[in-house]
Short mmCIF file of N, CA and C in Angstrom, two decimals:
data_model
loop_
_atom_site.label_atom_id
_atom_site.label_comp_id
_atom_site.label_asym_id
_atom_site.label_seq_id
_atom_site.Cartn_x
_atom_site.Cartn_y
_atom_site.Cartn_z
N UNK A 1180 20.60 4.39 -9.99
CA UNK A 1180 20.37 2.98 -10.29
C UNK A 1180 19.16 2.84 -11.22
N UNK A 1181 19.31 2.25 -11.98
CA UNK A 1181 17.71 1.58 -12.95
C UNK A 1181 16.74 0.29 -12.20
N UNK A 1182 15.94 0.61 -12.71
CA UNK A 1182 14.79 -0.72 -12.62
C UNK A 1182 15.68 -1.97 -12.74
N UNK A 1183 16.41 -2.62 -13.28
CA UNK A 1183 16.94 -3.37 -13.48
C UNK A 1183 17.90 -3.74 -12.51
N UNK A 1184 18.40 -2.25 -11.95
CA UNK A 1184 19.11 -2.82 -10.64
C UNK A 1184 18.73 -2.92 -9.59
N UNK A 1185 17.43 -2.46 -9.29
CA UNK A 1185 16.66 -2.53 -8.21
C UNK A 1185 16.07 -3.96 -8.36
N UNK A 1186 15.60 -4.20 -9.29
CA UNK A 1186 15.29 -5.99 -9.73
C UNK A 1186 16.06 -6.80 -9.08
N UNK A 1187 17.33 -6.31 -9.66
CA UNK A 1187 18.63 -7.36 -9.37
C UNK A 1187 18.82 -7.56 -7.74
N UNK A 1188 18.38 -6.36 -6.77
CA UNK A 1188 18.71 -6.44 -5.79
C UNK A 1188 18.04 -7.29 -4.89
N UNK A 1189 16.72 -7.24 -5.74
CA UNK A 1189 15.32 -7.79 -5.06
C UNK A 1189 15.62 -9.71 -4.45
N UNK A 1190 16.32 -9.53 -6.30
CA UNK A 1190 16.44 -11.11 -6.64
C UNK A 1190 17.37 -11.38 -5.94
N UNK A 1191 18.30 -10.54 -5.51
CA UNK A 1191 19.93 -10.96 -4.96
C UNK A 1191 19.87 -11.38 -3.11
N UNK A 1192 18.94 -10.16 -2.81
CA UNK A 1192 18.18 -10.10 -1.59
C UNK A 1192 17.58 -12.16 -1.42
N UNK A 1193 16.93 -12.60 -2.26
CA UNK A 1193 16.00 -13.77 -2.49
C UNK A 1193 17.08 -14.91 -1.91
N UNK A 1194 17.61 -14.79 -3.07
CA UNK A 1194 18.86 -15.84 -3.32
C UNK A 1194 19.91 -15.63 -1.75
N UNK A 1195 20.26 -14.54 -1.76
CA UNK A 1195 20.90 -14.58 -0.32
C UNK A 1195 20.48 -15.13 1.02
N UNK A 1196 19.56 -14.35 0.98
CA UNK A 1196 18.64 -14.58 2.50
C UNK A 1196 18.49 -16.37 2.63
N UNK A 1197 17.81 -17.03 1.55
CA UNK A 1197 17.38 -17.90 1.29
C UNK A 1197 18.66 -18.94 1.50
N UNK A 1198 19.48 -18.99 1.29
CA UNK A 1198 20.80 -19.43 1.45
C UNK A 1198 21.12 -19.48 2.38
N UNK A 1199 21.10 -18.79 3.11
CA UNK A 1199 21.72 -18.71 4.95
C UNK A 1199 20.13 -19.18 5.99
N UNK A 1200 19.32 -19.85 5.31
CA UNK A 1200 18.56 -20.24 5.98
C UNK A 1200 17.11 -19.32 6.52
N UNK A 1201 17.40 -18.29 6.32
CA UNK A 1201 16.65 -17.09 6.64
C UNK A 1201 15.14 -17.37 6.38
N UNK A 1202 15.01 -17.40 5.08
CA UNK A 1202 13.51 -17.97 4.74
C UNK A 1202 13.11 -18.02 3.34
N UNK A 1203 12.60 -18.48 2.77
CA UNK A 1203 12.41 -18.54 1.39
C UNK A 1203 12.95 -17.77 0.16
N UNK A 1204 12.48 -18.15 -0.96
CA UNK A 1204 13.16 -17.43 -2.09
C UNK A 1204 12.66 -16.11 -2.48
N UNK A 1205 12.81 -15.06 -1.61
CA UNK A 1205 11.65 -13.76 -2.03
C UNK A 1205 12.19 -13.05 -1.36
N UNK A 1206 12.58 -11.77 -2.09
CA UNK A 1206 13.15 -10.51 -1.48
C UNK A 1206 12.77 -9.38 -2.71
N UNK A 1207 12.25 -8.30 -1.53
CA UNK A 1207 11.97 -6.74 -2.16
C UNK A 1207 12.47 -5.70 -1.95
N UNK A 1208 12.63 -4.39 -2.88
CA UNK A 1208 12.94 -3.26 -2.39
C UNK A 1208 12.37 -2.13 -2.99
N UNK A 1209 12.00 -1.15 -1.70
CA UNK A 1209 11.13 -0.25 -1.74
C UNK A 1209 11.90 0.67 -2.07
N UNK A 1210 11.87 1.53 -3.04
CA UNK A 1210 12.52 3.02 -4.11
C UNK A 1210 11.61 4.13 -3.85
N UNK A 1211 12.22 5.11 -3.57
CA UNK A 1211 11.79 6.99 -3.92
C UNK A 1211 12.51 7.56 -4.70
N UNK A 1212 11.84 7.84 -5.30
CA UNK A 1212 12.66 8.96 -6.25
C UNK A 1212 14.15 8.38 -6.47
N UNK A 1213 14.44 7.44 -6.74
CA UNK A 1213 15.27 6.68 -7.35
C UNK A 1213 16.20 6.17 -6.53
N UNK A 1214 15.67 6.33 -4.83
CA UNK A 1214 16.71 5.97 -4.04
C UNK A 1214 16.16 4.70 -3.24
N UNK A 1215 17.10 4.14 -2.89
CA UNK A 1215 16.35 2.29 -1.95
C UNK A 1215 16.35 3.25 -0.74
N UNK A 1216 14.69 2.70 -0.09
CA UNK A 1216 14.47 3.30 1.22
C UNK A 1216 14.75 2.37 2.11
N UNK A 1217 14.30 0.64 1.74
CA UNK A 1217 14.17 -0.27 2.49
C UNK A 1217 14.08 -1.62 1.47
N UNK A 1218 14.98 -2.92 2.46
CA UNK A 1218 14.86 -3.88 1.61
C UNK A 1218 14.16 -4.89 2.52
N UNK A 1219 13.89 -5.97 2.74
CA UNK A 1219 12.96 -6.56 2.80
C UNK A 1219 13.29 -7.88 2.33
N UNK A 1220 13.16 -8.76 2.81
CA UNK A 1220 13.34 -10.31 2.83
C UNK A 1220 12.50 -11.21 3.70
N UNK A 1221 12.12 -12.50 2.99
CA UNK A 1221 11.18 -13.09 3.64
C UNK A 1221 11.91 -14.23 5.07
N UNK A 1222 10.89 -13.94 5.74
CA UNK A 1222 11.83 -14.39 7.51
C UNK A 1222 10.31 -14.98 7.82
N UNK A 1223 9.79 -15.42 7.23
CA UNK A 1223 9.17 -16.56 7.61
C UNK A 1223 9.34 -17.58 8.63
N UNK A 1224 10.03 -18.60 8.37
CA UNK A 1224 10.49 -19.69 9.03
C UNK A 1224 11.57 -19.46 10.11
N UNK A 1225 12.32 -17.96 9.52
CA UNK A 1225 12.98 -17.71 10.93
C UNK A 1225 13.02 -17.35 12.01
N UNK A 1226 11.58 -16.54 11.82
CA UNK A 1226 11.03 -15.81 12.61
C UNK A 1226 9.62 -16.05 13.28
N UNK A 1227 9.17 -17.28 12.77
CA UNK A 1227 8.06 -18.24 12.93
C UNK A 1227 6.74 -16.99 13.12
N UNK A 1228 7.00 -16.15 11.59
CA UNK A 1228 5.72 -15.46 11.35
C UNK A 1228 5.29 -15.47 10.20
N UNK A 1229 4.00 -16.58 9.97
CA UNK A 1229 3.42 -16.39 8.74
C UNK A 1229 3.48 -15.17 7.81
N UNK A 1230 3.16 -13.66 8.45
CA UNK A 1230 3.55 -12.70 7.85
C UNK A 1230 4.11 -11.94 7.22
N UNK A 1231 5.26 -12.66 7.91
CA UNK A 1231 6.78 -11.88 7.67
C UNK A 1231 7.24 -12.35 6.16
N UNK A 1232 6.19 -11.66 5.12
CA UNK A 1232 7.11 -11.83 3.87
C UNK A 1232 7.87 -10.50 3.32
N UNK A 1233 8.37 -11.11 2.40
CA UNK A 1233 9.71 -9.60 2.46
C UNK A 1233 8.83 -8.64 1.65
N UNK A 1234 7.48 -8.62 1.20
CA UNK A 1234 7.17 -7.26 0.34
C UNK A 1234 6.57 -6.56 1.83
N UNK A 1235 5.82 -7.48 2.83
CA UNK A 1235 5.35 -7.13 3.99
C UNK A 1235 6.77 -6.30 5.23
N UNK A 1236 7.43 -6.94 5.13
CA UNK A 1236 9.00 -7.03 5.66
C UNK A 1236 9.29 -5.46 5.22
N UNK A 1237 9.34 -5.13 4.00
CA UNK A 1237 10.19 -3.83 3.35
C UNK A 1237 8.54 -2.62 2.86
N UNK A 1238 7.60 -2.71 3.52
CA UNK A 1238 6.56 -2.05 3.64
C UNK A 1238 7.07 -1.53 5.07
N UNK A 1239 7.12 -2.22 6.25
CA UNK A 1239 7.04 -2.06 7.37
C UNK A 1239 8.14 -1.41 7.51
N UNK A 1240 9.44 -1.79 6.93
CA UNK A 1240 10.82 -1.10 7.01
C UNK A 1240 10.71 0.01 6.72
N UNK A 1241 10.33 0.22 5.20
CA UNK A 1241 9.69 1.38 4.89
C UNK A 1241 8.95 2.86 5.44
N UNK A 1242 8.06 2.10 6.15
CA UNK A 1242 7.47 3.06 7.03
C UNK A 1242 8.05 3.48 8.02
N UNK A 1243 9.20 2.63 8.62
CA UNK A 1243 9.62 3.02 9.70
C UNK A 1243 10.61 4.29 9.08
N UNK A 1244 11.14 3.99 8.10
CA UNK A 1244 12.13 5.09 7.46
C UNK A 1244 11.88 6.12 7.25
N UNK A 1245 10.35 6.39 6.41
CA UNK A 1245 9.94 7.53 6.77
C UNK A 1245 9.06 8.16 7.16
N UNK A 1246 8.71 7.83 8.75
CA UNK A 1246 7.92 8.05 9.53
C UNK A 1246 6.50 8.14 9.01
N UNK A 1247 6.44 7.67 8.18
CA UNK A 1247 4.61 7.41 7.66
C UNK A 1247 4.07 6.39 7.61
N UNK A 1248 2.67 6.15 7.80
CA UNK A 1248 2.26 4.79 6.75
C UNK A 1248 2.08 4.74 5.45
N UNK A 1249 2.08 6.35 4.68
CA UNK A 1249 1.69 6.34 3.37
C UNK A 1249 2.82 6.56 2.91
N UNK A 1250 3.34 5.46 1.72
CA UNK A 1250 4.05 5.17 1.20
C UNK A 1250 3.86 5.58 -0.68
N UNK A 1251 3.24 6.64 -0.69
CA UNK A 1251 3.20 7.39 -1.70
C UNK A 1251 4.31 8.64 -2.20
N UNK A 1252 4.08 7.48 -3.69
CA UNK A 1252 5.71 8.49 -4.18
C UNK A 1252 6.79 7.05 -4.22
N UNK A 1253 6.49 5.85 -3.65
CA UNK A 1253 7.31 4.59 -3.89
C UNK A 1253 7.18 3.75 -4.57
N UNK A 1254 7.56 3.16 -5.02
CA UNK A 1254 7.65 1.98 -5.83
C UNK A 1254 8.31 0.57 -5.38
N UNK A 1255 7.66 -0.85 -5.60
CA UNK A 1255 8.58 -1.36 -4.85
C UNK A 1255 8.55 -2.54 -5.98
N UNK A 1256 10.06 -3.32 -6.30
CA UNK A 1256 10.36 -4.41 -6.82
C UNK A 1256 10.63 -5.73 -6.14
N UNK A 1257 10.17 -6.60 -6.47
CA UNK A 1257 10.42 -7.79 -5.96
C UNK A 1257 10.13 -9.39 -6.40
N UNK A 1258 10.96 -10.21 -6.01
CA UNK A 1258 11.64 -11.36 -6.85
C UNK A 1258 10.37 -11.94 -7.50
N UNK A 1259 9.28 -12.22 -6.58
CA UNK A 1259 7.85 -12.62 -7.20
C UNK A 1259 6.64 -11.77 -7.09
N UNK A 1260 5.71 -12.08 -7.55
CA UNK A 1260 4.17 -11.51 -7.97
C UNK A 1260 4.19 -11.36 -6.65
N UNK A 1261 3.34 -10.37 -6.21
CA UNK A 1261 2.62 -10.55 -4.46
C UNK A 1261 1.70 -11.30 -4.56
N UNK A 1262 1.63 -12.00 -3.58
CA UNK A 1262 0.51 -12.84 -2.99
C UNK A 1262 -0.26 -12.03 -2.59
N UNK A 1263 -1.54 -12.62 -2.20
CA UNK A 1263 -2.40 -11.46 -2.20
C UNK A 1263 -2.41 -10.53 -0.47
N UNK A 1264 -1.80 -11.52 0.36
CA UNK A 1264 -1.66 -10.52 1.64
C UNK A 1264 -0.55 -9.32 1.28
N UNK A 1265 0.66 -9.78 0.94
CA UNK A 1265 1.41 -8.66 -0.11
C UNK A 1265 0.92 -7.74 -0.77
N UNK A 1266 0.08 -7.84 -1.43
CA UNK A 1266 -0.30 -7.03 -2.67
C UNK A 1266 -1.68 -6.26 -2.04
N UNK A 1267 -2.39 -6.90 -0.50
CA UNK A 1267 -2.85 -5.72 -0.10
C UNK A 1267 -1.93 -5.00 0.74
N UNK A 1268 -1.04 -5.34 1.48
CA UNK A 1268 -0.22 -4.37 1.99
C UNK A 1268 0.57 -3.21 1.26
N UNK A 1269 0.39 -3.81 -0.07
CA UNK A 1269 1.07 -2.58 -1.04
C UNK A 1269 -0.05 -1.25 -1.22
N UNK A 1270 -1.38 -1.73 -1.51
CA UNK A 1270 -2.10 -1.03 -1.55
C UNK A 1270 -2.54 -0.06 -0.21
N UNK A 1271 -2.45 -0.86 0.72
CA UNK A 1271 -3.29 0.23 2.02
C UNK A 1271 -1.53 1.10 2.24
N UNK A 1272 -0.18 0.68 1.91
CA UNK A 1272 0.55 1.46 2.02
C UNK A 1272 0.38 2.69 0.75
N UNK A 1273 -0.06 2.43 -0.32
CA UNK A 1273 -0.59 3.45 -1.22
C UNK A 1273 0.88 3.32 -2.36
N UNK A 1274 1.79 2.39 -2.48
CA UNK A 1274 2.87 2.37 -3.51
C UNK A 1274 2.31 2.43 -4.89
N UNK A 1275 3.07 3.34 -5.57
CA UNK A 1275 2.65 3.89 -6.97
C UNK A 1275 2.51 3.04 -8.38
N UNK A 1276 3.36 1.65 -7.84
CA UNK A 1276 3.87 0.57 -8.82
C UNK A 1276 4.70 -0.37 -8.02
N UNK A 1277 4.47 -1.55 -9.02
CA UNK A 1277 4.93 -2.72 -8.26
C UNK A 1277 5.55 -3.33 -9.07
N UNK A 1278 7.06 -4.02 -9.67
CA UNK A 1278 8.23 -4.51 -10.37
C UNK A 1278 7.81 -5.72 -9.81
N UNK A 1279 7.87 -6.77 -10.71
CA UNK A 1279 8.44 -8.28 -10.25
C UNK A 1279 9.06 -8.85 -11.28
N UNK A 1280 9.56 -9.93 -10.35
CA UNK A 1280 10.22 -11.58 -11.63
C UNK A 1280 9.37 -12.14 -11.94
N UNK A 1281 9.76 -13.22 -11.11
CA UNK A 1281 8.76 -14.18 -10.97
C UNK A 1281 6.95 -14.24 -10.81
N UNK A 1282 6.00 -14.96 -11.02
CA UNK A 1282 4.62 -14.35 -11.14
C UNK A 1282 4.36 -16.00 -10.83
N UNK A 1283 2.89 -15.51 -9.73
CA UNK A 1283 2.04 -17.00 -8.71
C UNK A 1283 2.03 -18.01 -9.95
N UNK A 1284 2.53 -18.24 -10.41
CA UNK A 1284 2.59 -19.48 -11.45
C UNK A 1284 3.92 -20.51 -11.09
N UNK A 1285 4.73 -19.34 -11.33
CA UNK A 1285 6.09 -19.49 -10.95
C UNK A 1285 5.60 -20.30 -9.42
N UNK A 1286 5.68 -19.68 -8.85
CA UNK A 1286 5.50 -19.91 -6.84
C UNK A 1286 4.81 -21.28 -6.68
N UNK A 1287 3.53 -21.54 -7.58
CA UNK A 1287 3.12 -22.81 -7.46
C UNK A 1287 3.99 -23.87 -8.10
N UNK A 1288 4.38 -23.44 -8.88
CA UNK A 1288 5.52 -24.64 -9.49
C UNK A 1288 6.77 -25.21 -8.37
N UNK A 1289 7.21 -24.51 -7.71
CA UNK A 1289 7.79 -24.70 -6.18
C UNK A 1289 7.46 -25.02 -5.27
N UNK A 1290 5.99 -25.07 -4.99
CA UNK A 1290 5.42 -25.18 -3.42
C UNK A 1290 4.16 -24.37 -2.93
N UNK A 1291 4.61 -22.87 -3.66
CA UNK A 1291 3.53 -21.96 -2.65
C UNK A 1291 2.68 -21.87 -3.14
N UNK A 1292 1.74 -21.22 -2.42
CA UNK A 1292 0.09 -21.14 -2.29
C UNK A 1292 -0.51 -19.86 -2.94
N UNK A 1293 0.33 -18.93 -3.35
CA UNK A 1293 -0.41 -18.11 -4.27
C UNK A 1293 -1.36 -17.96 -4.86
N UNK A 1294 -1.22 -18.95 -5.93
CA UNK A 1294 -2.37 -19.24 -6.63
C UNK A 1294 -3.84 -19.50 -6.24
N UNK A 1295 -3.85 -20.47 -5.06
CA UNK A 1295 -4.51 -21.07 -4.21
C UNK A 1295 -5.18 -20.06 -3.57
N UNK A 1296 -4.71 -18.99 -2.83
CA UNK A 1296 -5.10 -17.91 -2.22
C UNK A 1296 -5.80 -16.89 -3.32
N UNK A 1297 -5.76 -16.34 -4.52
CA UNK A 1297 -5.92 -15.88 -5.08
C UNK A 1297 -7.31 -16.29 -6.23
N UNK A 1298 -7.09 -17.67 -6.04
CA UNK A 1298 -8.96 -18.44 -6.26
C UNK A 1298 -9.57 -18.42 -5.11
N UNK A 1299 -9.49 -18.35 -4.12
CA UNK A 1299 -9.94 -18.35 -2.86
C UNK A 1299 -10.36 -17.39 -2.56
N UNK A 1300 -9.77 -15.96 -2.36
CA UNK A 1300 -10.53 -15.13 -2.15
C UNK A 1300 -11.99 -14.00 -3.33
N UNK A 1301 -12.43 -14.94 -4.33
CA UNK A 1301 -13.80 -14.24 -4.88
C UNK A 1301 -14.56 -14.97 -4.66
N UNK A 1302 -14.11 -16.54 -3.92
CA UNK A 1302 -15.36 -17.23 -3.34
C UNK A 1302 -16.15 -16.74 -2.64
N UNK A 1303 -17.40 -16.91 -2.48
CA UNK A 1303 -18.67 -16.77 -1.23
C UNK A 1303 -17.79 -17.00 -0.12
N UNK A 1304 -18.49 -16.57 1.17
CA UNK A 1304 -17.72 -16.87 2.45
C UNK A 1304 -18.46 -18.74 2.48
N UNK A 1305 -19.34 -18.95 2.25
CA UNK A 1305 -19.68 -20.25 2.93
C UNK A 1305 -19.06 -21.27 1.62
N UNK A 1306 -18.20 -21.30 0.62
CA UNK A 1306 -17.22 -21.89 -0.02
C UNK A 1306 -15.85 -22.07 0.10
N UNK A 1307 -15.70 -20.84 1.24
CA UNK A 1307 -14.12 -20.70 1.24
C UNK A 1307 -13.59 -22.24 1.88
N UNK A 1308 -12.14 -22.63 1.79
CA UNK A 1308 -11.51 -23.71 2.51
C UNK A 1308 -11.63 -23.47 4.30
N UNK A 1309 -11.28 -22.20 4.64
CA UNK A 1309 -11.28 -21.99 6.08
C UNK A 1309 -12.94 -21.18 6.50
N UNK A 1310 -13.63 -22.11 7.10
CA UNK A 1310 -15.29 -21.13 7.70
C UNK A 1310 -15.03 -20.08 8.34
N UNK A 1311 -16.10 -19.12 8.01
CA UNK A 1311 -16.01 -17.66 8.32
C UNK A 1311 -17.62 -17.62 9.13
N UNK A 1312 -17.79 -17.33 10.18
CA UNK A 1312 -19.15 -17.23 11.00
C UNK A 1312 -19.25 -15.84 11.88
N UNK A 1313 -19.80 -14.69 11.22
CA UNK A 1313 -20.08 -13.98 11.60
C UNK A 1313 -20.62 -13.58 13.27
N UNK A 1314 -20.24 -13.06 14.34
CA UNK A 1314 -20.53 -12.86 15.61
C UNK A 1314 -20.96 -11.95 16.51
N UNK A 1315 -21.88 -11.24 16.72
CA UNK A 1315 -21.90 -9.91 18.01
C UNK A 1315 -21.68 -8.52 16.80
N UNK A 1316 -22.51 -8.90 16.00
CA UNK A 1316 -22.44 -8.02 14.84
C UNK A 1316 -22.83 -6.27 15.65
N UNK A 1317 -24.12 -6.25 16.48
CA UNK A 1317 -23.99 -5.19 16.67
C UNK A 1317 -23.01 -4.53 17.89
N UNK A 1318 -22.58 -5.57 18.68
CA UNK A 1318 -21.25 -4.96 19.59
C UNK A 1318 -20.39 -4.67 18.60
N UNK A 1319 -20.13 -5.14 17.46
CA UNK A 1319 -18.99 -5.06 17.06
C UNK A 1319 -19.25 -3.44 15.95
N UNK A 1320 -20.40 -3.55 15.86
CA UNK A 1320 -20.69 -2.13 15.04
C UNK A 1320 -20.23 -0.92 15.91
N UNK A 1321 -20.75 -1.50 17.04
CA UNK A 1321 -20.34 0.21 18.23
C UNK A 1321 -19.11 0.56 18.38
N UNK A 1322 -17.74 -0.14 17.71
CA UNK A 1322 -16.46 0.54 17.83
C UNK A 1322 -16.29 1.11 16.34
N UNK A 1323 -17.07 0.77 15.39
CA UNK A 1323 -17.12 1.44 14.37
C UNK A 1323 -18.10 2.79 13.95
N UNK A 1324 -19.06 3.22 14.89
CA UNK A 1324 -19.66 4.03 15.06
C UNK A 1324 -19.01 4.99 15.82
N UNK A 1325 -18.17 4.71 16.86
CA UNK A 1325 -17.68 5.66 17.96
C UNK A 1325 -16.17 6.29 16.60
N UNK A 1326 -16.16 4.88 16.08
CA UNK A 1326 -14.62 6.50 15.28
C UNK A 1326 -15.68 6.74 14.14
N UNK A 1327 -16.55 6.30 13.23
CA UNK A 1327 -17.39 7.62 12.80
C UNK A 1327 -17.49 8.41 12.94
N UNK A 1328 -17.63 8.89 14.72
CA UNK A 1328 -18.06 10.22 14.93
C UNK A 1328 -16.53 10.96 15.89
N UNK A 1329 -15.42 10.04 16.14
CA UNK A 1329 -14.42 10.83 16.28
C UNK A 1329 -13.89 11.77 15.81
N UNK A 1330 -13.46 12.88 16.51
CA UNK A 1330 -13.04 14.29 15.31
C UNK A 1330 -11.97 13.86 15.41
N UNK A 1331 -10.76 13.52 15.62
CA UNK A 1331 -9.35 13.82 16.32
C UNK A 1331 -8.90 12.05 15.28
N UNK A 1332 -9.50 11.67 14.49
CA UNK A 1332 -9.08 10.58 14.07
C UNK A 1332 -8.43 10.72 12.83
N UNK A 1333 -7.41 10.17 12.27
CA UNK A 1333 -6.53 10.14 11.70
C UNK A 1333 -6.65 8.93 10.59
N UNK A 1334 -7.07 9.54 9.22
CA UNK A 1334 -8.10 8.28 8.55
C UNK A 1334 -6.35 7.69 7.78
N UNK A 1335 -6.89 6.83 7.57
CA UNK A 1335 -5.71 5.93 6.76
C UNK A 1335 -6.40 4.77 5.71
#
């Protein structure tokens, strides 16, 4: 299959899902070495999880497929730009490249918050829309000190 059909699937994935109620217009698919590992569709509203978008959706599928979290050596296409919770899940999965259609321009012209999120996060914390108040800073250091010094830990 080409880029183009993996596109197509992304988009076809979008349009489908989206149709039967499932959840919005956004569907991805994750490729190795030229083969679909996992597809991925957004189940948002069906599944009443903010999370559940389909680049997040076909990361997780992904991993389950092949027993890793590192998703190096993949590539994944999909109908729009990642948002930015997307587009870090692409990264801490480690994917080599990222295909899209549509781009957060697009998404705001419809409804979503892309854009919005994506000015939002180089703000200061005491600018952001939602307050951020730091708490129990040094309790909270001591679970980060104890895997510092774990041998048996498994970095990711």
């Amino acid at each position: 299959m080409t880029e183009a059909d993996h596109m197509r699937r992304a988009i076809g994935l979008s349009l489908e899902m989206m149709r039967s109620g499932r959840g919005g217009p956004f569907g991805a698919v994750i490729v190795k070495d030229g083969a679909v590992v996992a597809e991925g569709f957004n189940q948002v509203t069906s599944t009443n999880d903010p999370t559940a978008h389909a680049e997040v959706v076909a990361v997780r599928l992904a991993c389950q497929a092949l027993g890793t979290f590192d998703l190096t050596g993949c590539e994944i296409y999909t109908s729009c730009e990642p948002c930015p919770m997307c587009l870090s899940a692409i990264y801490w999965a480690r994917l080599g490249r990222i295909y899209y259609a549509n781009d957060r321009h697009d998404a705001a012209k419809i409804g979503f918050r892309d854009d919005f999120l994506y000015h939002e996060i180089p703000l200061p914390l005491d600018q952001r829309a939602i307050p951020a108040t730091r708490l129990l800073q040094a309790e909270g250091w001591a679970a980060f000190e104890e895997w510092d010094k774990k041998l048996d830990k498994v970095a990711y």
